[in-house]
Structure formats: structure tokens, C-alpha cells
mmCIF file of N, CA and C in Angstrom:
data_model
loop_
_atom_site.group_PDB
_atom_site.id
_atom_site.type_symbol
_atom_site.label_atom_id
_atom_site.label_comp_id
_atom_site.label_asym_id
_atom_site.label_seq_id
_atom_site.Cartn_x
_atom_site.Cartn_y
_atom_site.Cartn_z
ATOM 1 N N ASP A 1 0.841 -1.185 0.000
ATOM 2 C CA ASP A 1 0.000 0.000 0.000
ATOM 3 C C ASP A 1 0.885 1.247 0.000
ATOM 4 N N VAL A 2 0.717 2.101 -0.982
ATOM 5 C CA VAL A 2 1.529 3.311 -1.128
ATOM 6 C C VAL A 2 1.351 4.261 0.047
ATOM 7 N N TYR A 3 0.175 4.264 0.640
ATOM 8 C CA TYR A 3 -0.124 5.202 1.718
ATOM 9 C C TYR A 3 0.168 4.648 3.111
ATOM 10 N N LYS A 4 0.740 3.466 3.160
ATOM 11 C CA LYS A 4 1.068 2.871 4.451
ATOM 12 C C LYS A 4 2.162 3.706 5.121
ATOM 13 N N ARG A 5 1.905 4.071 6.359
ATOM 14 C CA ARG A 5 2.875 4.851 7.113
ATOM 15 C C ARG A 5 3.901 3.906 7.724
ATOM 16 N N GLN A 6 5.150 4.317 7.682
ATOM 17 C CA GLN A 6 6.184 3.503 8.275
ATOM 18 C C GLN A 6 6.993 4.348 9.246
ATOM 19 N N ASP A 7 7.153 3.852 10.450
ATOM 20 C CA ASP A 7 7.946 4.527 11.461
ATOM 21 C C ASP A 7 9.198 3.707 11.734
ATOM 22 N N HIS A 8 10.267 4.397 11.987
ATOM 23 C CA HIS A 8 11.521 3.744 12.342
ATOM 24 C C HIS A 8 11.959 4.325 13.676
ATOM 25 N N LEU A 9 12.189 3.462 14.641
ATOM 26 C CA LEU A 9 12.600 3.892 15.966
ATOM 27 C C LEU A 9 14.045 3.480 16.205
ATOM 28 N N PHE A 10 14.817 4.401 16.752
ATOM 29 C CA PHE A 10 16.216 4.134 17.038
ATOM 30 C C PHE A 10 16.510 4.583 18.458
ATOM 31 N N ARG A 11 17.124 3.720 19.215
ATOM 32 C CA ARG A 11 17.480 4.055 20.587
ATOM 33 C C ARG A 11 18.617 5.077 20.594
ATOM 34 N N TYR A 12 18.499 6.031 21.483
ATOM 35 C CA TYR A 12 19.512 7.077 21.615
ATOM 36 C C TYR A 12 20.889 6.479 21.902
ATOM 37 N N GLU A 13 20.928 5.428 22.697
ATOM 38 C CA GLU A 13 22.198 4.836 23.089
ATOM 39 C C GLU A 13 22.793 3.926 22.014
ATOM 40 N N ASP A 14 22.142 3.824 20.856
ATOM 41 C CA ASP A 14 22.640 2.979 19.762
ATOM 42 C C ASP A 14 22.710 3.792 18.464
ATOM 43 N N PRO A 15 23.565 4.812 18.418
ATOM 44 C CA PRO A 15 23.613 5.663 17.220
ATOM 45 C C PRO A 15 24.119 4.929 15.974
ATOM 46 N N GLU A 16 24.881 3.879 16.165
ATOM 47 C CA GLU A 16 25.395 3.134 15.013
ATOM 48 C C GLU A 16 24.262 2.548 14.179
ATOM 49 N N ARG A 17 23.230 2.105 14.824
ATOM 50 C CA ARG A 17 22.082 1.540 14.109
ATOM 51 C C ARG A 17 21.387 2.603 13.250
ATOM 52 N N LEU A 18 21.259 3.805 13.790
ATOM 53 C CA LEU A 18 20.681 4.905 13.028
ATOM 54 C C LEU A 18 21.566 5.260 11.835
ATOM 55 N N MET A 19 22.866 5.347 12.066
ATOM 56 C CA MET A 19 23.781 5.692 10.977
ATOM 57 C C MET A 19 23.755 4.640 9.865
ATOM 58 N N ALA A 20 23.674 3.373 10.236
ATOM 59 C CA ALA A 20 23.591 2.306 9.228
ATOM 60 C C ALA A 20 22.309 2.435 8.416
ATOM 61 N N PHE A 21 21.209 2.778 9.083
ATOM 62 C CA PHE A 21 19.934 2.972 8.398
ATOM 63 C C PHE A 21 20.032 4.121 7.385
ATOM 64 N N ILE A 22 20.567 5.245 7.822
ATOM 65 C CA ILE A 22 20.703 6.406 6.932
ATOM 66 C C ILE A 22 21.616 6.074 5.764
ATOM 67 N N GLU A 23 22.733 5.419 6.045
ATOM 68 C CA GLU A 23 23.669 5.059 4.983
ATOM 69 C C GLU A 23 23.031 4.116 3.970
ATOM 70 N N ALA A 24 22.240 3.170 4.445
ATOM 71 C CA ALA A 24 21.571 2.237 3.535
ATOM 72 C C ALA A 24 20.577 2.965 2.639
ATOM 73 N N ARG A 25 19.916 3.993 3.170
ATOM 74 C CA ARG A 25 18.920 4.730 2.395
ATOM 75 C C ARG A 25 19.542 5.731 1.429
ATOM 76 N N LEU A 26 20.614 6.409 1.876
ATOM 77 C CA LEU A 26 21.193 7.479 1.069
ATOM 78 C C LEU A 26 22.416 7.056 0.263
ATOM 79 N N GLY A 27 23.018 5.944 0.645
ATOM 80 C CA GLY A 27 24.215 5.497 -0.046
ATOM 81 C C GLY A 27 25.467 6.229 0.399
ATOM 82 N N VAL A 28 25.353 7.025 1.426
ATOM 83 C CA VAL A 28 26.503 7.758 1.958
ATOM 84 C C VAL A 28 26.331 7.873 3.470
ATOM 85 N N ARG A 29 27.438 7.821 4.171
ATOM 86 C CA ARG A 29 27.378 7.915 5.637
ATOM 87 C C ARG A 29 27.590 9.372 6.047
ATOM 88 N N PRO A 30 26.629 9.954 6.756
ATOM 89 C CA PRO A 30 26.795 11.342 7.180
ATOM 90 C C PRO A 30 27.909 11.469 8.219
ATOM 91 N N GLU A 31 28.593 12.585 8.185
ATOM 92 C CA GLU A 31 29.619 12.857 9.191
ATOM 93 C C GLU A 31 28.966 13.586 10.359
ATOM 94 N N THR A 32 29.249 13.128 11.547
ATOM 95 C CA THR A 32 28.688 13.762 12.739
ATOM 96 C C THR A 32 29.802 14.009 13.744
ATOM 97 N N LYS A 33 29.560 14.957 14.618
ATOM 98 C CA LYS A 33 30.490 15.258 15.701
ATOM 99 C C LYS A 33 29.750 15.125 17.017
ATOM 100 N N ARG A 34 30.457 14.737 18.044
ATOM 101 C CA ARG A 34 29.880 14.677 19.390
ATOM 102 C C ARG A 34 30.125 16.011 20.067
ATOM 103 N N LEU A 35 29.046 16.678 20.418
ATOM 104 C CA LEU A 35 29.131 17.974 21.081
ATOM 105 C C LEU A 35 28.353 17.919 22.389
ATOM 106 N N ASN A 36 28.743 18.742 23.325
ATOM 107 C CA ASN A 36 28.031 18.865 24.590
ATOM 108 C C ASN A 36 27.839 17.502 25.264
ATOM 109 N N VAL A 37 28.922 16.761 25.391
ATOM 110 C CA VAL A 37 28.884 15.413 25.951
ATOM 111 C C VAL A 37 29.028 15.479 27.467
ATOM 112 N N SER A 38 28.126 14.836 28.163
ATOM 113 C CA SER A 38 28.186 14.787 29.625
ATOM 114 C C SER A 38 29.311 13.864 30.081
ATOM 115 N N PRO A 39 29.866 14.118 31.263
ATOM 116 C CA PRO A 39 30.905 13.217 31.777
ATOM 117 C C PRO A 39 30.317 11.849 32.103
ATOM 118 N N SER A 40 31.158 10.843 32.019
ATOM 119 C CA SER A 40 30.724 9.483 32.350
ATOM 120 C C SER A 40 30.540 9.349 33.854
ATOM 121 N N LEU A 41 29.406 8.821 34.250
ATOM 122 C CA LEU A 41 29.087 8.606 35.656
ATOM 123 C C LEU A 41 28.401 7.259 35.815
ATOM 124 N N ASP A 42 28.466 6.697 37.001
ATOM 125 C CA ASP A 42 27.713 5.476 37.290
ATOM 126 C C ASP A 42 26.257 5.877 37.518
ATOM 127 N N LEU A 43 25.379 5.464 36.641
ATOM 128 C CA LEU A 43 23.971 5.833 36.714
ATOM 129 C C LEU A 43 23.080 4.622 36.969
ATOM 130 N N THR A 44 23.575 3.683 37.737
ATOM 131 C CA THR A 44 22.842 2.470 38.044
ATOM 132 C C THR A 44 21.692 2.775 39.003
ATOM 133 N N LEU A 45 20.509 2.294 38.655
ATOM 134 C CA LEU A 45 19.336 2.464 39.521
ATOM 135 C C LEU A 45 19.202 1.281 40.470
ATOM 136 N N SER A 46 18.661 1.553 41.627
ATOM 137 C CA SER A 46 18.357 0.444 42.541
ATOM 138 C C SER A 46 17.209 -0.366 41.933
ATOM 139 N N PRO A 47 17.114 -1.638 42.253
ATOM 140 C CA PRO A 47 16.017 -2.450 41.710
ATOM 141 C C PRO A 47 14.638 -1.878 42.024
ATOM 142 N N ASP A 48 14.473 -1.301 43.224
ATOM 143 C CA ASP A 48 13.174 -0.723 43.593
ATOM 144 C C ASP A 48 12.812 0.470 42.711
ATOM 145 N N VAL A 49 13.766 1.353 42.486
ATOM 146 C CA VAL A 49 13.506 2.532 41.655
ATOM 147 C C VAL A 49 13.235 2.106 40.215
ATOM 148 N N LYS A 50 14.014 1.159 39.730
ATOM 149 C CA LYS A 50 13.815 0.676 38.363
ATOM 150 C C LYS A 50 12.426 0.055 38.189
ATOM 151 N N ALA A 51 12.002 -0.748 39.141
ATOM 152 C CA ALA A 51 10.666 -1.372 39.073
ATOM 153 C C ALA A 51 9.574 -0.311 39.098
ATOM 154 N N ARG A 52 9.748 0.704 39.932
ATOM 155 C CA ARG A 52 8.749 1.774 40.008
ATOM 156 C C ARG A 52 8.682 2.557 38.694
ATOM 157 N N MET A 53 9.830 2.826 38.114
ATOM 158 C CA MET A 53 9.851 3.527 36.826
ATOM 159 C C MET A 53 9.131 2.723 35.752
ATOM 160 N N HIS A 54 9.414 1.432 35.703
ATOM 161 C CA HIS A 54 8.755 0.573 34.704
ATOM 162 C C HIS A 54 7.243 0.540 34.919
ATOM 163 N N GLN A 55 6.825 0.562 36.158
ATOM 164 C CA GLN A 55 5.395 0.532 36.454
ATOM 165 C C GLN A 55 4.738 1.863 36.094
ATOM 166 N N GLU A 56 5.349 2.967 36.471
ATOM 167 C CA GLU A 56 4.747 4.286 36.272
ATOM 168 C C GLU A 56 4.889 4.805 34.841
ATOM 169 N N ARG A 57 5.853 4.320 34.112
ATOM 170 C CA ARG A 57 6.103 4.792 32.742
ATOM 171 C C ARG A 57 6.121 3.634 31.745
ATOM 172 N N ALA A 58 5.181 2.717 31.909
ATOM 173 C CA ALA A 58 5.146 1.508 31.074
ATOM 174 C C ALA A 58 5.087 1.824 29.587
ATOM 175 N N ALA A 59 4.312 2.824 29.196
ATOM 176 C CA ALA A 59 4.179 3.157 27.771
ATOM 177 C C ALA A 59 5.512 3.605 27.176
ATOM 178 N N GLU A 60 6.278 4.404 27.920
ATOM 179 C CA GLU A 60 7.574 4.856 27.428
ATOM 180 C C GLU A 60 8.537 3.684 27.266
ATOM 181 N N PHE A 61 8.496 2.750 28.216
ATOM 182 C CA PHE A 61 9.365 1.582 28.104
ATOM 183 C C PHE A 61 8.942 0.686 26.946
ATOM 184 N N ASP A 62 7.657 0.632 26.646
ATOM 185 C CA ASP A 62 7.187 -0.140 25.486
ATOM 186 C C ASP A 62 7.764 0.432 24.197
ATOM 187 N N VAL A 63 7.765 1.745 24.078
ATOM 188 C CA VAL A 63 8.334 2.382 22.886
ATOM 189 C C VAL A 63 9.831 2.118 22.818
ATOM 190 N N TRP A 64 10.509 2.215 23.945
ATOM 191 C CA TRP A 64 11.951 1.957 23.989
ATOM 192 C C TRP A 64 12.248 0.534 23.532
ATOM 193 N N GLU A 65 11.428 -0.424 23.970
ATOM 194 C CA GLU A 65 11.603 -1.814 23.557
ATOM 195 C C GLU A 65 11.350 -1.986 22.057
ATOM 196 N N MET A 66 10.400 -1.239 21.512
ATOM 197 C CA MET A 66 10.154 -1.313 20.064
ATOM 198 C C MET A 66 11.376 -0.857 19.293
ATOM 199 N N GLY A 67 12.095 0.105 19.823
ATOM 200 C CA GLY A 67 13.325 0.560 19.175
ATOM 201 C C GLY A 67 14.366 -0.541 19.118
ATOM 202 N N ALA A 68 14.403 -1.373 20.134
ATOM 203 C CA ALA A 68 15.351 -2.498 20.134
ATOM 204 C C ALA A 68 14.896 -3.606 19.209
ATOM 205 N N ALA A 69 13.585 -3.787 19.094
ATOM 206 C CA ALA A 69 13.036 -4.873 18.294
ATOM 207 C C ALA A 69 13.043 -4.550 16.801
ATOM 208 N N SER A 70 13.060 -3.270 16.466
ATOM 209 C CA SER A 70 13.004 -2.876 15.066
ATOM 210 C C SER A 70 14.291 -3.261 14.357
ATOM 211 N N THR A 71 14.182 -4.128 13.364
ATOM 212 C CA THR A 71 15.352 -4.572 12.619
ATOM 213 C C THR A 71 15.256 -4.217 11.153
ATOM 214 N N ASP A 72 14.203 -3.523 10.752
ATOM 215 C CA ASP A 72 14.012 -3.165 9.350
ATOM 216 C C ASP A 72 14.982 -2.070 8.967
ATOM 217 N N THR A 73 15.862 -2.356 8.018
ATOM 218 C CA THR A 73 16.776 -1.335 7.504
ATOM 219 C C THR A 73 16.471 -1.189 6.058
#
């Protein structure tokens, strides 16, 4: 169907997957620079906080999981 809408989701923490998608579509890999990068820190959540986040923001986590499941390039 010509009018079928297609969405592509890419996780922020997996930029390589996005770049591969763009390169496959355009035939050229865009050049990017990393700007305004935060320092590396241990950002581990306690199991209780993580469980609460998953419960209170289930829809957001569903979308995040779809980004991991999407393999269409």
C-alpha cells in the first residue's frame, strides 16, 4: 500500500544503528560530531527505583523496547 505509514525507531544509546539505516537509504554515511557530551558517571538504579519507573512509565518503556526490536533497515 503506497499510503502505508512507516515509522523507524532508534534508541539514543545505539547511534550506530541509526547511521547504518541512513547510509543504507542514502548510499553515503553522514559525518557527525559529538558535542556537549556529559561526563561518564555510574547511573545504576536500585532495583526498587527501576521497578517503580517501569510501572509508572510503562508506555515509554514499550516504545523503547520497540526501538530495540526494530530490525528493518
